[in-house]
Coordinates of N, CA and C in Angstrom, one line a residue:
M627 N 116.4 115.8 110.4 CA 115.0 116.0 110.8 C 114.1 115.1 109.9
E628 N 113.2 114.4 110.6 CA 112.3 113.5 109.9 C 111.2 114.2 109.2
P629 N 110.7 113.8 108.0 CA 109.6 114.5 107.3 C 108.3 114.3 108.0
D630 N 107.5 115.3 107.8 CA 106.1 115.2 108.4 C 105.3 114.3 107.4
L631 N 105.0 113.1 108.0 CA 104.3 112.1 107.1 C 103.0 112.6 106.5
H632 N 102.2 113.3 107.3 CA 100.9 113.7 106.8 C 101.1 114.8 105.7
E633 N 102.0 115.7 105.9 CA 102.3 116.7 104.8 C 102.8 116.0 103.6
L634 N 103.7 115.1 103.8 CA 104.3 114.4 102.6 C 103.2 113.7 101.8
L635 N 102.3 113.0 102.5 CA 101.2 112.2 101.8 C 100.3 113.2 101.1
R636 N 100.0 114.3 101.7 CA 99.1 115.3 101.0 C 99.8 115.9 99.7
S637 N 101.1 115.9 99.7 CA 101.8 116.5 98.6 C 101.9 115.6 97.4
L638 N 101.7 114.3 97.6 CA 101.9 113.3 96.5 C 100.7 113.2 95.6
R639 N 101.0 113.0 94.3 CA 99.9 112.9 93.3 C 99.8 111.5 92.8
V640 N 98.6 111.1 92.4 CA 98.3 109.8 91.8 C 98.0 110.1 90.3
W641 N 98.7 109.3 89.4 CA 98.4 109.5 88.0 C 98.7 110.9 87.5
D642 N 99.9 111.4 87.8 CA 100.3 112.7 87.3 C 100.3 112.6 85.8
P643 N 99.6 113.6 85.1 CA 99.5 113.5 83.6 C 100.9 113.7 83.0
A644 N 101.9 114.2 83.7 CA 103.2 114.3 83.1 C 103.9 113.0 82.9
V645 N 103.4 112.0 83.6 CA 104.1 110.6 83.5 C 103.1 109.5 83.4
T646 N 101.8 109.8 83.3 CA 100.8 108.8 83.3 C 99.8 109.0 82.1
S647 N 99.5 108.0 81.4 CA 98.4 108.1 80.4 C 97.3 107.1 80.9
L648 N 96.0 107.4 80.6 CA 94.9 106.6 81.1 C 94.2 106.1 79.8
P649 N 94.6 105.0 79.2 CA 93.9 104.6 78.0 C 92.6 104.0 78.4
P650 N 91.6 104.0 77.4 CA 90.3 103.5 77.8 C 90.3 102.0 77.8
L651 N 89.3 101.4 78.5 CA 89.1 100.0 78.4 C 87.6 99.8 78.0
A652 N 87.4 99.2 76.8 CA 86.1 98.9 76.3 C 85.7 97.5 76.6
P653 N 84.9 97.3 77.7 CA 84.5 95.9 78.1 C 83.9 95.1 77.0
D654 N 83.1 95.7 76.1 CA 82.5 95.0 75.0 C 83.4 94.3 74.0
T655 N 84.6 94.9 73.9 CA 85.6 94.3 73.0 C 86.7 93.5 73.7
A656 N 86.5 93.3 75.0 CA 87.5 92.5 75.7 C 87.4 91.0 75.3
P657 N 88.5 90.3 75.3 CA 88.5 88.9 74.9 C 87.6 88.0 75.9
A658 N 87.3 86.8 75.5 CA 86.4 86.0 76.2 C 87.0 85.4 77.5
A659 N 88.4 85.3 77.5 CA 89.1 84.8 78.6 C 90.1 85.8 79.1
P660 N 90.5 85.8 80.3 CA 91.4 86.9 80.9 C 92.8 86.8 80.4
L661 N 93.4 85.7 80.1 CA 94.8 85.6 79.8 C 95.3 86.4 78.6
P662 N 94.5 86.4 77.5 CA 95.0 87.3 76.4 C 95.0 88.8 76.8
L663 N 94.0 89.2 77.6 CA 94.0 90.6 78.0 C 95.2 90.9 78.9
F664 N 95.4 90.0 79.8 CA 96.6 90.1 80.7 C 97.9 90.3 80.0
A665 N 98.1 89.4 79.0 CA 99.3 89.4 78.2 C 99.4 90.8 77.5
R666 N 98.3 91.2 76.9 CA 98.3 92.5 76.2 C 98.7 93.7 77.2
W667 N 98.1 93.7 78.3 CA 98.3 94.7 79.3 C 99.8 94.7 79.8
L668 N 100.3 93.5 80.1 CA 101.7 93.4 80.5 C 102.6 94.0 79.5
A669 N 102.4 93.6 78.2 CA 103.2 94.1 77.1 C 103.1 95.6 77.0
Q670 N 101.9 96.2 77.1 CA 101.7 97.6 77.1 C 102.4 98.3 78.2
A671 N 102.3 97.7 79.4 CA 103.0 98.3 80.6 C 104.5 98.4 80.3
A672 N 105.1 97.4 79.8 CA 106.5 97.4 79.5 C 106.9 98.4 78.5
E673 N 106.0 98.5 77.4 CA 106.3 99.4 76.3 C 106.2 100.9 76.8
A674 N 105.3 101.1 77.8 CA 105.1 102.4 78.4 C 106.2 102.8 79.4
G675 N 107.1 101.9 79.6 CA 108.2 102.3 80.5 C 108.0 101.9 82.0
Q676 N 107.0 101.1 82.3 CA 106.7 100.7 83.7 C 107.9 99.9 84.2
A677 N 108.5 100.3 85.3 CA 109.6 99.5 85.8 C 109.1 98.2 86.4
E678 N 109.8 97.1 86.1 CA 109.5 95.8 86.6 C 108.0 95.4 86.5
P679 N 107.4 95.5 85.4 CA 106.0 95.2 85.3 C 105.6 93.8 85.6
H680 N 106.6 92.9 85.6 CA 106.3 91.5 85.9 C 106.4 91.2 87.4
T681 N 106.6 92.2 88.3 CA 106.5 92.0 89.7 C 105.1 92.1 90.2
M682 N 104.7 91.4 91.3 CA 103.4 91.4 91.8 C 103.3 91.2 93.3
S683 N 102.2 91.6 93.9 CA 102.0 91.3 95.3 C 101.4 89.9 95.4
L684 N 101.9 89.1 96.3 CA 101.4 87.8 96.5 C 100.8 87.8 98.0
A685 N 99.5 87.5 98.1 CA 98.9 87.5 99.4 C 98.5 86.0 99.8
T686 N 98.9 85.6 101.0 CA 98.6 84.3 101.5 C 98.0 84.5 102.9
A687 N 97.7 83.4 103.6 CA 97.2 83.5 105.0 C 97.9 82.4 105.8
D688 N 98.1 82.7 107.1 CA 98.7 81.7 107.9 C 97.7 80.8 108.5
A689 N 98.1 79.9 109.4 CA 97.2 78.9 110.0 C 96.0 79.5 110.7
E690 N 96.2 80.7 111.3 CA 95.1 81.4 112.0 C 94.2 82.2 111.0
G691 N 94.5 82.2 109.8 CA 93.8 83.0 108.8 C 94.3 84.5 108.7
R692 N 95.4 84.8 109.3 CA 95.9 86.2 109.3 C 96.6 86.4 107.9
P693 N 96.3 87.5 107.3 CA 96.9 87.7 105.9 C 98.4 88.1 106.0
D694 N 99.0 87.8 104.9 CA 100.4 88.1 104.7 C 100.6 88.5 103.2
V695 N 101.6 89.4 102.9 CA 101.7 89.8 101.6 C 103.2 90.2 101.3
R696 N 103.7 90.0 100.1 CA 105.0 90.4 99.7 C 105.1 90.5 98.2
I697 N 106.2 91.1 97.7 CA 106.3 91.3 96.3 C 107.2 90.1 95.7
V698 N 106.7 89.5 94.7 CA 107.4 88.4 94.0 C 107.4 88.6 92.5
M699 N 108.1 87.8 91.8 CA 108.1 87.9 90.3 C 107.3 86.9 89.7
L700 N 106.6 87.3 88.6 CA 105.8 86.3 87.8 C 106.7 85.5 87.0
H701 N 106.6 84.2 87.0 CA 107.5 83.3 86.2 C 106.8 82.9 85.0
G702 N 105.5 83.0 84.9 CA 104.8 82.6 83.7 C 103.3 82.7 83.9
A703 N 102.6 82.6 82.8 CA 101.1 82.6 82.9 C 100.6 81.9 81.7
D704 N 99.8 80.8 81.9 CA 99.3 80.0 80.8 C 98.0 79.4 81.2
D705 N 97.4 78.5 80.5 CA 96.2 77.9 80.8 C 96.2 77.1 82.1
E706 N 97.4 76.7 82.6 CA 97.6 76.0 83.9 C 97.6 77.0 85.1
G707 N 97.9 78.2 84.8 CA 97.8 79.2 85.9 C 99.0 80.2 85.8
W708 N 98.9 81.1 86.8 CA 100.0 82.1 87.0 C 101.0 81.5 87.9
S709 N 102.3 81.6 87.5 CA 103.4 80.9 88.2 C 104.3 81.9 89.0
F710 N 104.8 81.4 90.1 CA 105.8 82.1 90.9 C 106.6 81.0 91.6
A711 N 107.7 81.3 92.2 CA 108.6 80.3 92.9 C 109.1 80.8 94.2
T712 N 109.4 79.8 95.1 CA 110.0 80.1 96.4 C 110.4 78.8 97.0
H713 N 111.1 78.9 98.1 CA 111.4 77.7 98.9 C 110.2 77.1 99.6
A714 N 110.1 75.8 99.6 CA 108.9 75.2 100.2 C 108.9 75.5 101.7
H715 N 110.1 75.7 102.3 CA 110.2 76.0 103.8 C 110.1 77.5 104.1
S716 N 110.0 78.3 103.1 CA 109.8 79.8 103.4 C 108.5 80.0 104.1
R717 N 108.3 81.3 104.5 CA 107.0 81.6 105.2 C 105.9 81.4 104.2
K718 N 106.0 81.9 103.0 CA 104.9 81.8 102.1 C 104.7 80.3 101.6
G719 N 105.8 79.6 101.6 CA 105.7 78.1 101.2 C 104.9 77.4 102.3
G720 N 105.3 77.7 103.6 CA 104.5 77.0 104.7 C 103.1 77.4 104.7
Q721 N 102.8 78.7 104.4 CA 101.4 79.2 104.4 C 100.6 78.5 103.3
L722 N 101.2 78.3 102.1 CA 100.6 77.7 101.0 C 100.3 76.2 101.3
A723 N 101.2 75.6 102.0 CA 101.1 74.2 102.4 C 99.8 74.0 103.2
G724 N 99.6 75.0 104.2 CA 98.5 74.9 105.1 C 97.2 75.4 104.5
R725 N 97.3 76.4 103.7 CA 96.1 77.1 103.0 C 96.5 77.3 101.6
P726 N 96.2 76.3 100.7 CA 96.7 76.5 99.3 C 95.8 77.3 98.5
Y727 N 95.6 78.6 98.9 CA 94.8 79.6 98.1 C 95.5 80.9 98.3
A728 N 95.6 81.7 97.2 CA 96.3 83.0 97.3 C 95.7 84.0 96.3
A729 N 96.2 85.2 96.4 CA 95.8 86.3 95.6 C 97.0 87.0 95.1
L730 N 96.9 87.5 93.8 CA 98.0 88.3 93.2 C 97.4 89.7 92.9
A731 N 98.3 90.7 92.9 CA 97.9 92.0 92.4 C 99.1 92.6 91.6
F732 N 98.8 93.1 90.4 CA 99.8 93.8 89.6 C 99.3 95.3 89.6
Y733 N 100.3 96.2 89.7 CA 99.9 97.6 89.6 C 100.9 98.3 88.6
W734 N 100.3 98.9 87.6 CA 101.1 99.6 86.6 C 100.7 101.1 86.5
P735 N 101.2 101.9 87.4 CA 100.8 103.3 87.5 C 101.0 104.2 86.3
V736 N 101.9 103.8 85.4 CA 102.1 104.6 84.2 C 100.9 104.6 83.3
L737 N 100.0 103.5 83.5 CA 98.8 103.4 82.7 C 97.5 103.4 83.6
G738 N 97.7 103.6 84.9 CA 96.6 103.6 85.8 C 95.9 102.3 85.8
R739 N 96.6 101.2 85.8 CA 96.0 99.9 85.7 C 96.4 99.0 86.8
Q740 N 95.5 98.1 87.2 CA 95.7 97.0 88.1 C 95.1 95.8 87.6
V741 N 95.7 94.6 88.0 CA 95.1 93.3 87.7 C 95.1 92.5 89.0
R742 N 94.0 92.0 89.4 CA 93.9 91.2 90.6 C 93.5 89.8 90.2
V743 N 94.2 88.8 90.8 CA 94.0 87.4 90.5 C 93.9 86.6 91.8
R744 N 92.9 85.7 91.9 CA 92.9 84.8 93.1 C 92.3 83.5 92.7
G745 N 92.8 82.5 93.5 CA 92.4 81.1 93.2 C 93.3 80.1 94.0
P746 N 93.0 78.8 93.8 CA 93.8 77.8 94.5 C 95.2 77.7 93.9
V747 N 96.1 77.2 94.7 CA 97.5 77.1 94.3 C 98.0 75.7 94.5
G748 N 98.7 75.2 93.5 CA 99.3 73.9 93.5 C 100.8 74.0 93.1
A749 N 101.6 73.0 93.5 CA 103.0 73.0 93.1 C 103.2 72.2 91.8
A750 N 104.1 72.7 91.0 CA 104.5 72.0 89.8 C 105.4 70.9 90.2
S751 N 105.7 70.0 89.2 CA 106.7 68.9 89.5 C 108.1 69.4 89.8
R752 N 108.8 68.6 90.5 CA 110.2 69.0 90.9 C 111.0 69.3 89.6
E753 N 110.8 68.5 88.6 CA 111.5 68.7 87.3 C 111.2 70.0 86.7
E754 N 110.0 70.4 86.7 CA 109.6 71.8 86.2 C 110.2 72.9 87.0
A755 N 110.2 72.7 88.4 CA 110.8 73.7 89.2 C 112.3 73.9 89.0
Q756 N 113.0 72.8 88.9 CA 114.4 72.9 88.6 C 114.7 73.5 87.2
A757 N 114.0 73.1 86.2 CA 114.2 73.6 84.9 C 113.9 75.1 84.9
D758 N 112.9 75.6 85.6 CA 112.6 77.0 85.7 C 113.7 77.8 86.3
L759 N 114.3 77.2 87.4 CA 115.4 77.8 88.1 C 116.6 77.9 87.3
H760 N 116.9 76.8 86.6 CA 118.2 76.8 85.8 C 118.1 77.6 84.5
A761 N 116.9 78.0 84.2 CA 116.8 78.9 83.0 C 117.0 80.3 83.4
R762 N 117.2 80.6 84.7 CA 117.4 82.0 85.1 C 118.9 82.3 85.3
S763 N 119.1 83.4 85.9 CA 120.5 83.9 86.0 C 121.3 83.2 87.1
T764 N 122.6 83.4 87.0 CA 123.5 82.8 88.0 C 123.1 83.3 89.4
G765 N 122.8 84.6 89.5 CA 122.4 85.2 90.7 C 121.1 84.5 91.3
A766 N 120.2 84.2 90.4 CA 119.0 83.5 90.9 C 119.3 82.2 91.5
L767 N 120.2 81.4 90.8 CA 120.6 80.1 91.3 C 121.3 80.3 92.7
A768 N 122.2 81.3 92.7 CA 123.0 81.5 94.0 C 122.0 81.8 95.1
A769 N 121.0 82.6 94.9 CA 120.1 83.0 95.9 C 119.3 81.7 96.4
A770 N 118.9 80.9 95.4 CA 118.2 79.6 95.8 C 119.1 78.7 96.6
L771 N 120.4 78.6 96.2 CA 121.3 77.7 96.9 C 121.7 78.3 98.3
T772 N 121.6 79.6 98.5 CA 121.8 80.1 99.8 C 120.8 79.5 100.8
G773 N 119.6 79.4 100.4 CA 118.6 78.7 101.2 C 118.2 79.4 102.5
R774 N 117.6 78.6 103.4 CA 117.2 79.1 104.7 C 116.3 80.3 104.7
Q775 N 115.6 80.5 103.6 CA 114.7 81.6 103.5 C 113.7 81.7 104.6
S776 N 113.5 82.8 105.2 CA 112.6 83.1 106.3 C 113.1 82.6 107.7
A777 N 114.2 81.9 107.8 CA 114.8 81.5 109.1 C 115.4 82.7 109.7
V778 N 115.6 82.7 111.0 CA 116.2 83.8 111.7 C 117.7 83.8 111.4
L779 N 118.2 85.0 111.1 CA 119.6 85.2 110.7 C 120.4 85.8 111.8
G780 N 121.6 85.1 112.1 CA 122.4 85.6 113.2 C 123.1 86.9 113.0
S781 N 123.6 87.1 111.8 CA 124.3 88.3 111.5 C 124.4 88.5 110.0
T782 N 124.7 89.7 109.5 CA 125.0 89.9 108.1 C 126.2 89.2 107.6
E783 N 127.2 89.0 108.5 CA 128.4 88.3 108.2 C 128.1 86.9 107.8
E784 N 127.2 86.3 108.6 CA 126.8 84.9 108.3 C 126.2 84.8 106.9
L785 N 125.3 85.8 106.6 CA 124.7 85.8 105.2 C 125.7 86.0 104.2
A786 N 126.7 86.9 104.4 CA 127.7 87.1 103.4 C 128.5 85.8 103.1
R787 N 128.9 85.1 104.1 CA 129.6 83.9 103.9 C 128.8 82.8 103.1
A788 N 127.6 82.6 103.5 CA 126.7 81.7 102.9 C 126.5 82.1 101.4
S789 N 126.3 83.4 101.2 CA 126.0 83.9 99.8 C 127.2 83.7 98.9
E790 N 128.4 84.0 99.5 CA 129.6 83.8 98.7 C 129.8 82.3 98.3
E791 N 129.6 81.4 99.2 CA 129.7 80.0 98.9 C 128.7 79.6 97.8
A792 N 127.5 80.1 97.9 CA 126.5 79.8 97.0 C 126.8 80.3 95.6
W793 N 127.3 81.6 95.5 CA 127.7 82.1 94.2 C 128.8 81.3 93.6
E794 N 129.8 80.9 94.4 CA 130.9 80.0 93.8 C 130.4 78.7 93.3
R795 N 129.4 78.1 94.0 CA 128.9 76.9 93.5 C 128.0 77.1 92.3
A796 N 127.3 78.2 92.3 CA 126.4 78.4 91.1 C 127.2 78.6 89.8
R797 N 128.4 79.3 90.0 CA 129.3 79.5 88.8 C 129.9 78.2 88.4
R798 N 130.3 77.3 89.4 CA 130.9 76.1 89.2 C 130.0 75.0 88.7
E799 N 128.7 75.0 89.2 CA 127.8 74.0 88.8 C 126.4 74.7 88.4
P800 N 126.4 75.2 87.2 CA 125.2 75.9 86.8 C 123.9 75.0 86.8
A801 N 124.0 73.7 86.9 CA 122.8 72.9 87.0 C 122.7 72.3 88.4
A802 N 123.3 72.9 89.4 CA 123.2 72.5 90.8 C 121.8 72.5 91.2
P803 N 121.3 71.4 91.9 CA 119.9 71.3 92.3 C 119.7 72.2 93.6
A804 N 118.5 72.7 93.7 CA 118.1 73.4 94.9 C 116.8 72.7 95.3
P805 N 116.9 71.6 96.1 CA 115.7 70.7 96.4 C 114.5 71.3 96.9
S806 N 114.6 72.4 97.7 CA 113.4 73.0 98.3 C 112.8 74.0 97.4
W807 N 113.5 74.4 96.3 CA 112.9 75.4 95.4 C 111.7 74.8 94.7
T808 N 110.6 75.6 94.8 CA 109.3 75.1 94.3 C 108.6 76.1 93.4
L809 N 108.1 75.6 92.3 CA 107.4 76.4 91.4 C 105.9 76.2 91.7
Y810 N 105.2 77.3 92.0 CA 103.8 77.2 92.3 C 103.0 77.8 91.2
R811 N 101.7 77.3 91.0 CA 100.8 77.8 90.0 C 99.5 78.1 90.7
L812 N 99.1 79.4 90.5 CA 97.8 79.8 90.9 C 96.8 79.7 89.8
R813 N 95.8 78.8 89.9 CA 94.8 78.7 88.9 C 93.6 79.6 89.3
P814 N 93.4 80.6 88.5 CA 92.4 81.7 88.9 C 91.0 81.2 88.9
D815 N 90.3 81.6 90.0 CA 88.8 81.5 90.0 C 88.3 82.8 89.4
E816 N 89.0 83.9 89.7 CA 88.6 85.2 89.1 C 89.8 86.1 88.8
V817 N 89.6 86.9 87.8 CA 90.6 87.9 87.5 C 89.9 89.2 87.2
E818 N 90.4 90.3 87.8 CA 89.8 91.6 87.7 C 90.8 92.5 87.0
F819 N 90.3 93.3 86.0 CA 91.1 94.3 85.3 C 90.5 95.7 85.7
F820 N 91.4 96.5 86.2 CA 91.0 97.9 86.7 C 91.7 98.9 85.8
Q821 N 90.9 99.7 85.1 CA 91.5 100.8 84.3 C 91.1 102.1 85.0
G822 N 92.0 102.9 85.4 CA 91.8 104.2 86.0 C 91.2 105.2 85.0
D823 N 90.5 106.2 85.5 CA 89.9 107.2 84.7 C 90.1 108.5 85.4
A824 N 90.4 109.6 84.6 CA 90.7 110.9 85.2 C 89.6 111.5 86.0
R825 N 88.4 111.1 85.6 CA 87.2 111.6 86.3 C 86.6 110.6 87.3
R826 N 87.5 109.7 87.7 CA 87.2 108.6 88.7 C 86.0 107.7 88.2
R827 N 85.8 107.6 86.9 CA 84.9 106.7 86.4 C 85.6 105.4 86.0
H828 N 86.3 104.8 87.0 CA 87.2 103.7 86.7 C 86.4 102.5 86.2
V829 N 87.0 101.8 85.3 CA 86.4 100.6 84.7 C 86.9 99.4 85.4
R830 N 86.1 98.6 86.0 CA 86.5 97.3 86.6 C 85.7 96.2 85.9
L831 N 86.5 95.4 85.2 CA 86.0 94.2 84.5 C 86.5 92.9 85.2
R832 N 85.5 92.1 85.6 CA 85.9 90.9 86.4 C 85.5 89.7 85.5
Y833 N 86.4 88.8 85.5 CA 86.2 87.5 84.9 C 86.0 86.4 86.0
R834 N 85.0 85.6 86.0 CA 84.8 84.6 86.9 C 84.7 83.2 86.2
R835 N 85.5 82.3 86.7 CA 85.4 81.0 86.1 C 84.1 80.3 86.2
A836 N 83.5 79.8 85.1 CA 82.2 79.2 85.1 C 82.4 77.8 84.5
P837 N 81.3 77.0 84.7 CA 81.4 75.6 84.2 C 81.8 75.5 82.7
E838 N 81.5 76.5 81.9 CA 81.8 76.4 80.5 C 82.5 77.7 80.1
G839 N 83.8 77.9 80.5 CA 84.5 79.1 80.2 C 84.5 80.1 81.3
W840 N 84.4 81.4 80.9 CA 84.5 82.5 81.8 C 83.2 83.4 81.7
A841 N 82.8 83.9 82.8 CA 81.7 84.8 82.9 C 82.3 86.2 83.1
R842 N 81.8 87.2 82.4 CA 82.4 88.6 82.5 C 81.3 89.5 83.1
E843 N 81.8 90.4 84.0 CA 80.8 91.4 84.6 C 81.6 92.6 85.0
L844 N 80.8 93.7 85.0 CA 81.4 95.0 85.4 C 81.1 95.2 86.9
L845 N 82.0 95.9 87.6 CA 81.8 96.3 89.0 C 81.9 97.8 89.2
W846 N 81.1 98.3 90.1 CA 81.1 99.7 90.5 C 82.5 100.0 91.0
P847 N 83.1 101.2 90.6 CA 84.4 101.5 91.1 C 84.4 102.0 92.6

C-alpha cells in the first residue's frame, strides 16, 4: 500500500531539536569576503556530522531558458571560483556551453544553514581537469572513462559491460585520459548565507561583487 503523501508531508519536521542546532550568525562580525565564511561553515557542517556536506545543487538552463538542476560534488573553492566537473557532452555541459551561467545551493540541515552562489561559469584548462580527475579515486576515473553521460542507454547490461571495461582500464592505467572530462569554475557575482532561527527570524547575509571587493547586505527572510 502506497503512503498518503499529504499525511506523510504533514508528519515531517524541519530542524528537529533532537538532531539540529541553530547557531547564531552575527552579520557585523562576518568577514569582508564570502570565501572565508563559506570555508568556516563547510568545516562546521562536517564537524556537526552533516552527511556529504560538499555536495550541492547545480542549476543551469537550456537553450530555451528552461531550468535544470542536479546534485554534484564541490571540487574546490578559491579566488578563481567554486569548482565542479562533468563531461563536456553531458546535459549540464551542453547547457553551460550555450548559457555559461549557473547557480549553486548547499543545504546543511544539522545547522539550519544554506549557502547560495551564482555567477558566470568557465572551463579550466585540460591539464587542470585531468589533474583533478587523477587525484581522485579509481572509481571516479572508471566513471569518467565509462563516458556517454546523458546519452540514451539501451539496457543495464550494456552499462555493466562498459563499466567493467572502464574499471579494468582505470586499475591498469591510473593516469588514463578522459578527454571530455571538464573542470568548471563558477565565479560568483553573489553569495548568500542563510542561518535558520527557531522563531523564524532567519538571517540572510548576501555578498555582491562590487568594483572594489564585496558589498554586504541583509535580506528579509
